[in-house]
mmCIF file of C-alpha atoms and ligand atoms in Angstrom:
data_model
loop_
_atom_site.group_PDB
_atom_site.id
_atom_site.type_symbol
_atom_site.label_atom_id
_atom_site.label_comp_id
_atom_site.label_asym_id
_atom_site.label_seq_id
_atom_site.Cartn_x
_atom_site.Cartn_y
_atom_site.Cartn_z
ATOM 1 C CA MET A 236 0.000 0.000 0.000
ATOM 2 C CA ASN A 237 1.440 3.371 -1.041
ATOM 3 C CA ILE A 238 -0.229 6.360 0.557
ATOM 4 C CA VAL A 239 0.173 10.131 0.747
ATOM 5 C CA PHE A 240 -1.304 12.011 3.714
ATOM 6 C CA LEU A 241 -2.579 15.535 3.138
ATOM 7 C CA GLY A 242 -4.007 18.043 5.589
ATOM 8 C CA PRO A 243 -3.189 21.371 7.216
ATOM 9 C CA PRO A 244 -0.728 21.604 10.110
ATOM 10 C CA GLY A 245 -2.493 20.387 13.243
ATOM 11 C CA SER A 246 -4.920 18.155 11.359
ATOM 12 C CA GLY A 247 -3.558 15.092 13.153
ATOM 13 C CA LYS A 248 -1.779 13.775 10.066
ATOM 14 C CA GLY A 249 1.352 12.742 11.922
ATOM 15 C CA THR A 250 -0.443 10.832 14.685
ATOM 16 C CA GLN A 251 -2.774 9.048 12.273
ATOM 17 C CA ALA A 252 -0.002 8.269 9.787
ATOM 18 C CA VAL A 253 2.223 6.699 12.456
ATOM 19 C CA ARG A 254 -0.621 4.480 13.652
ATOM 20 C CA LEU A 255 -1.676 3.421 10.150
ATOM 21 C CA ALA A 256 1.899 2.652 9.092
ATOM 22 C CA LYS A 257 2.327 0.448 12.154
ATOM 23 C CA ASP A 258 -0.919 -1.442 11.553
ATOM 24 C CA LEU A 259 -0.246 -1.923 7.837
ATOM 25 C CA ASN A 260 3.416 -2.679 8.528
ATOM 26 C CA ILE A 261 4.675 -0.118 6.028
ATOM 27 C CA THR A 262 7.233 2.699 6.219
ATOM 28 C CA HIS A 263 6.201 6.049 7.677
ATOM 29 C CA LEU A 264 8.187 8.929 6.223
ATOM 30 C CA SER A 265 7.619 12.395 7.683
ATOM 31 C CA THR A 266 9.631 15.086 5.919
ATOM 32 C CA GLY A 267 9.068 17.378 8.930
ATOM 33 C CA ASP A 268 10.653 14.769 11.248
ATOM 34 C CA VAL A 269 13.598 14.235 8.864
ATOM 35 C CA LEU A 270 14.185 17.997 8.703
ATOM 36 C CA ARG A 271 13.886 18.519 12.473
ATOM 37 C CA GLU A 272 16.415 15.735 13.018
ATOM 38 C CA ALA A 273 18.744 17.298 10.427
ATOM 39 C CA VAL A 274 18.509 20.644 12.253
ATOM 40 C CA LYS A 275 19.265 18.935 15.562
ATOM 41 C CA GLN A 276 22.282 17.134 14.092
ATOM 42 C CA GLY A 277 23.501 20.337 12.422
ATOM 43 C CA THR A 278 23.865 18.713 8.974
ATOM 44 C CA ASP A 279 24.080 20.770 5.758
ATOM 45 C CA LEU A 280 20.429 20.012 5.058
ATOM 46 C CA GLY A 281 19.517 21.123 8.578
ATOM 47 C CA LYS A 282 21.464 24.371 8.243
ATOM 48 C CA GLN A 283 19.774 25.142 4.939
ATOM 49 C CA ALA A 284 16.293 24.280 6.201
ATOM 50 C CA GLU A 285 16.286 25.840 9.677
ATOM 51 C CA GLY A 286 15.424 29.452 8.819
ATOM 52 C CA TYR A 287 12.471 28.487 6.639
ATOM 53 C CA MET A 288 11.126 26.161 9.293
ATOM 54 C CA THR A 289 11.234 28.668 12.141
ATOM 55 C CA ARG A 290 9.439 31.223 9.951
ATOM 56 C CA GLY A 291 6.747 28.673 9.055
ATOM 57 C CA GLU A 292 7.717 28.754 5.375
ATOM 58 C CA LEU A 293 8.336 25.786 3.145
ATOM 59 C CA VAL A 294 11.933 24.800 2.482
ATOM 60 C CA PRO A 295 12.862 25.092 -1.223
ATOM 61 C CA ASP A 296 11.516 22.343 -3.493
ATOM 62 C CA ASP A 297 14.923 21.166 -4.724
ATOM 63 C CA LEU A 298 16.108 20.419 -1.179
ATOM 64 C CA ILE A 299 13.070 18.393 -0.273
ATOM 65 C CA ILE A 300 12.766 16.624 -3.633
ATOM 66 C CA GLY A 301 16.422 15.572 -3.302
ATOM 67 C CA LEU A 302 15.629 14.119 0.099
ATOM 68 C CA ILE A 303 12.718 12.048 -1.269
ATOM 69 C CA GLU A 304 14.762 10.911 -4.277
ATOM 70 C CA ALA A 305 17.392 9.566 -1.900
ATOM 71 C CA LYS A 306 14.715 7.657 0.062
ATOM 72 C CA VAL A 307 13.274 6.133 -3.121
ATOM 73 C CA ALA A 308 16.774 5.164 -4.315
ATOM 74 C CA SER A 309 17.619 3.569 -0.957
ATOM 75 C CA GLY A 310 14.780 1.051 -1.360
ATOM 76 C CA GLU A 311 13.313 2.027 2.034
ATOM 77 C CA LEU A 312 9.913 2.551 0.474
ATOM 78 C CA LYS A 313 9.699 -0.618 -1.530
ATOM 79 C CA ASN A 314 7.380 -2.545 0.804
ATOM 80 C CA GLY A 315 4.814 0.199 1.054
ATOM 81 C CA PHE A 316 4.835 3.654 2.619
ATOM 82 C CA ILE A 317 2.982 6.621 3.979
ATOM 83 C CA LEU A 318 4.379 9.979 2.982
ATOM 84 C CA ASP A 319 3.489 12.468 5.716
ATOM 85 C CA GLY A 320 4.109 16.117 4.863
ATOM 86 C CA PHE A 321 5.164 15.530 1.269
ATOM 87 C CA PRO A 322 4.241 16.652 -1.353
ATOM 88 C CA ARG A 323 3.463 20.199 -0.195
ATOM 89 C CA THR A 324 3.652 22.100 -3.512
ATOM 90 C CA MET A 325 2.553 21.345 -7.069
ATOM 91 C CA PRO A 326 6.176 21.027 -8.319
ATOM 92 C CA GLN A 327 6.776 18.476 -5.526
ATOM 93 C CA ALA A 328 3.647 16.520 -6.539
ATOM 94 C CA GLU A 329 4.695 16.519 -10.182
ATOM 95 C CA SER A 330 8.272 15.446 -9.355
ATOM 96 C CA LEU A 331 6.897 12.666 -7.192
ATOM 97 C CA SER A 332 4.727 11.359 -10.038
ATOM 98 C CA LYS A 333 7.755 11.332 -12.362
ATOM 99 C CA MET A 334 9.927 9.611 -9.738
ATOM 100 C CA PHE A 335 7.253 6.972 -9.196
ATOM 101 C CA ASP A 336 6.749 6.375 -12.937
ATOM 102 C CA LYS A 337 10.482 5.936 -13.360
ATOM 103 C CA ASN A 338 10.681 3.442 -10.499
ATOM 104 C CA GLN A 339 7.412 1.645 -11.291
ATOM 105 C CA ILE A 340 5.815 2.701 -8.022
ATOM 106 C CA SER A 341 2.100 3.405 -7.989
ATOM 107 C CA LEU A 342 0.346 5.693 -5.562
ATOM 108 C CA ASP A 343 -2.812 4.003 -4.211
ATOM 109 C CA LYS A 344 -4.412 6.714 -2.077
ATOM 110 C CA ALA A 345 -4.119 10.318 -1.034
ATOM 111 C CA ILE A 346 -5.867 10.667 2.334
ATOM 112 C CA LEU A 347 -6.967 14.207 3.191
ATOM 113 C CA LEU A 348 -7.661 15.048 6.845
ATOM 114 C CA LYS A 349 -10.120 17.922 6.991
ATOM 115 C CA VAL A 350 -10.077 20.243 10.035
ATOM 116 C CA GLY A 351 -11.369 23.838 10.241
ATOM 117 C CA ASP A 352 -9.107 26.835 10.994
ATOM 118 C CA ASP A 353 -10.474 27.595 14.490
ATOM 119 C CA GLU A 354 -9.923 24.034 15.643
ATOM 120 C CA ILE A 355 -6.410 24.090 14.164
ATOM 121 C CA MET A 356 -5.421 27.259 16.029
ATOM 122 C CA LYS A 357 -6.687 25.693 19.250
ATOM 123 C CA ARG A 358 -4.795 22.451 18.704
ATOM 124 C CA LEU A 359 -1.524 24.047 17.639
ATOM 125 C CA LYS A 360 -1.473 26.461 20.550
ATOM 126 C CA GLY A 361 -1.977 23.455 22.839
ATOM 127 C CA ARG A 362 0.864 21.614 21.113
ATOM 128 C CA ALA A 363 3.125 24.669 21.470
ATOM 129 C CA GLN A 364 2.671 24.559 25.231
ATOM 130 C CA GLN A 365 3.238 20.808 25.459
ATOM 131 C CA GLU A 366 6.051 20.230 22.987
ATOM 132 C CA GLY A 367 7.583 23.670 22.676
ATOM 133 C CA ARG A 368 7.960 23.381 18.894
ATOM 134 C CA ALA A 369 9.617 26.550 17.615
ATOM 135 C CA ASP A 370 7.078 26.848 14.764
ATOM 136 C CA ASP A 371 3.950 26.684 16.933
ATOM 137 C CA THR A 372 3.717 30.365 17.994
ATOM 138 C CA GLU A 373 0.547 32.207 16.918
ATOM 139 C CA ASP A 374 2.078 34.265 14.095
ATOM 140 C CA VAL A 375 3.977 31.312 12.706
ATOM 141 C CA ILE A 376 0.870 29.091 12.914
ATOM 142 C CA LYS A 377 -1.072 31.696 10.899
ATOM 143 C CA ASN A 378 1.717 31.761 8.346
ATOM 144 C CA ARG A 379 1.801 27.971 8.075
ATOM 145 C CA LEU A 380 -1.977 27.895 7.494
ATOM 146 C CA GLU A 381 -1.669 30.536 4.794
ATOM 147 C CA VAL A 382 1.190 28.621 3.171
ATOM 148 C CA TYR A 383 -0.983 25.484 3.237
ATOM 149 C CA ARG A 384 -3.855 27.306 1.566
ATOM 150 C CA GLN A 385 -1.735 28.850 -1.150
ATOM 151 C CA GLN A 386 0.830 26.184 -1.924
ATOM 152 C CA THR A 387 -0.486 22.837 -0.703
ATOM 153 C CA GLN A 388 -4.246 22.950 -1.211
ATOM 154 C CA PRO A 389 -3.972 22.824 -5.037
ATOM 155 C CA ILE A 390 -2.536 19.329 -4.611
ATOM 156 C CA GLU A 391 -5.885 18.139 -3.248
ATOM 157 C CA ASP A 392 -7.463 18.769 -6.644
ATOM 158 C CA TYR A 393 -4.492 17.237 -8.423
ATOM 159 C CA TYR A 394 -5.071 13.916 -6.626
ATOM 160 C CA ARG A 395 -8.852 14.263 -6.818
ATOM 161 C CA GLY A 396 -8.434 14.491 -10.581
ATOM 162 C CA ARG A 397 -6.514 11.240 -10.501
ATOM 163 C CA SER A 398 -9.341 9.630 -8.517
ATOM 164 C CA ILE A 399 -7.167 8.632 -5.551
ATOM 165 C CA LEU A 400 -8.167 11.359 -3.075
ATOM 166 C CA VAL A 401 -10.248 10.277 -0.061
ATOM 167 C CA ASP A 402 -11.591 12.929 2.337
ATOM 168 C CA VAL A 403 -11.617 12.110 6.034
ATOM 169 C CA GLN A 404 -13.414 14.289 8.596
ATOM 170 C CA GLY A 405 -10.658 15.085 11.121
ATOM 171 C CA GLU A 406 -12.701 16.836 13.829
ATOM 172 C CA ASP A 407 -13.549 13.878 16.012
ATOM 173 C CA THR A 408 -11.823 11.776 18.672
ATOM 174 C CA MET A 409 -8.481 10.312 17.646
ATOM 175 C CA ASP A 410 -9.960 6.798 17.590
ATOM 176 C CA ASN A 411 -12.957 7.746 15.457
ATOM 177 C CA VAL A 412 -10.743 9.582 12.985
ATOM 178 C CA TYR A 413 -8.509 6.533 12.862
ATOM 179 C CA LYS A 414 -11.470 4.285 12.005
ATOM 180 C CA ALA A 415 -12.263 6.573 9.082
ATOM 181 C CA VAL A 416 -8.591 6.588 8.051
ATOM 182 C CA LEU A 417 -8.516 2.778 8.035
ATOM 183 C CA GLU A 418 -11.630 2.750 5.886
ATOM 184 C CA ALA A 419 -10.069 5.296 3.522
ATOM 185 C CA ALA A 420 -6.970 3.153 3.143
ATOM 186 C CA LYS A 421 -8.952 0.124 1.907
HETATM 187 P P1 AMP B 507 5.662 19.390 9.464
HETATM 188 O O1 AMP B 507 6.176 18.705 10.682
HETATM 189 O O2 AMP B 507 5.236 18.432 8.385
HETATM 190 O O3 AMP B 507 4.585 20.408 9.772
HETATM 191 O O4 AMP B 507 6.895 20.215 8.844
HETATM 192 C C1 AMP B 507 7.557 21.220 9.586
HETATM 193 C C2 AMP B 507 8.253 22.197 8.634
HETATM 194 O O5 AMP B 507 9.219 21.481 7.831
HETATM 195 C C3 AMP B 507 7.342 22.893 7.624
HETATM 196 O O6 AMP B 507 6.705 24.025 8.162
HETATM 197 C C4 AMP B 507 8.345 23.243 6.527
HETATM 198 O O7 AMP B 507 9.146 24.345 6.901
HETATM 199 C C5 AMP B 507 9.250 22.012 6.505
HETATM 200 N N1 AMP B 507 8.729 20.987 5.560
HETATM 201 C C6 AMP B 507 8.289 19.731 5.862
HETATM 202 N N2 AMP B 507 7.906 19.073 4.761
HETATM 203 C C7 AMP B 507 8.109 19.924 3.713
HETATM 204 C C8 AMP B 507 7.903 19.849 2.320
HETATM 205 N N3 AMP B 507 7.381 18.744 1.744
HETATM 206 N N4 AMP B 507 8.237 20.923 1.562
HETATM 207 C C9 AMP B 507 8.757 22.024 2.116
HETATM 208 N N5 AMP B 507 8.967 22.185 3.429
HETATM 209 C C10 AMP B 507 8.652 21.142 4.232
#
């Protein structure tokens, strides 16, 4: 099973993707996690990405596409995967399609977690207090939502047009959302 997770920051993507990957026994790849680790380790990638991340902007496409290319080439994704946080722009989505065609990988589903803006602000402010993520302050949250709307939302239609998009209502308990996610992955 090869799946892409879409949804605004705070939609619960990460939590749901981790759980689904475990149950389906497939690889979970979060570009946000890879980048945060790179920043922590002080690698070149981390140094290049850090400023964008703290401002709530997207890191440049070529950096992130290179990262995904390396994962595809490594064979890590060959037994199934969930991509969490990628693609985030149309050029990323188009590069991914080309990469997959070249490597005879097919994308089965794009699961979209839908959560309204008010609920997202509430959740992300809560997360900021608990986890202290540098990009969870109010201004940066607003910026990340705006970036989602402008750069990532067009991808929803791209996958809808390919008939692999499944909408999941994300404003419910974690367990109920997960049930819907499982259903969407069938
Ligand atoms: P996330 O944990 O998925 O919300 O990602 C945290 C931050 O990492 C984002 O706000 C971006 O700065 C960066 N990031 C993660 N994935 C991508 C991507 N596919 N394209 C560009 N930037 C990304």
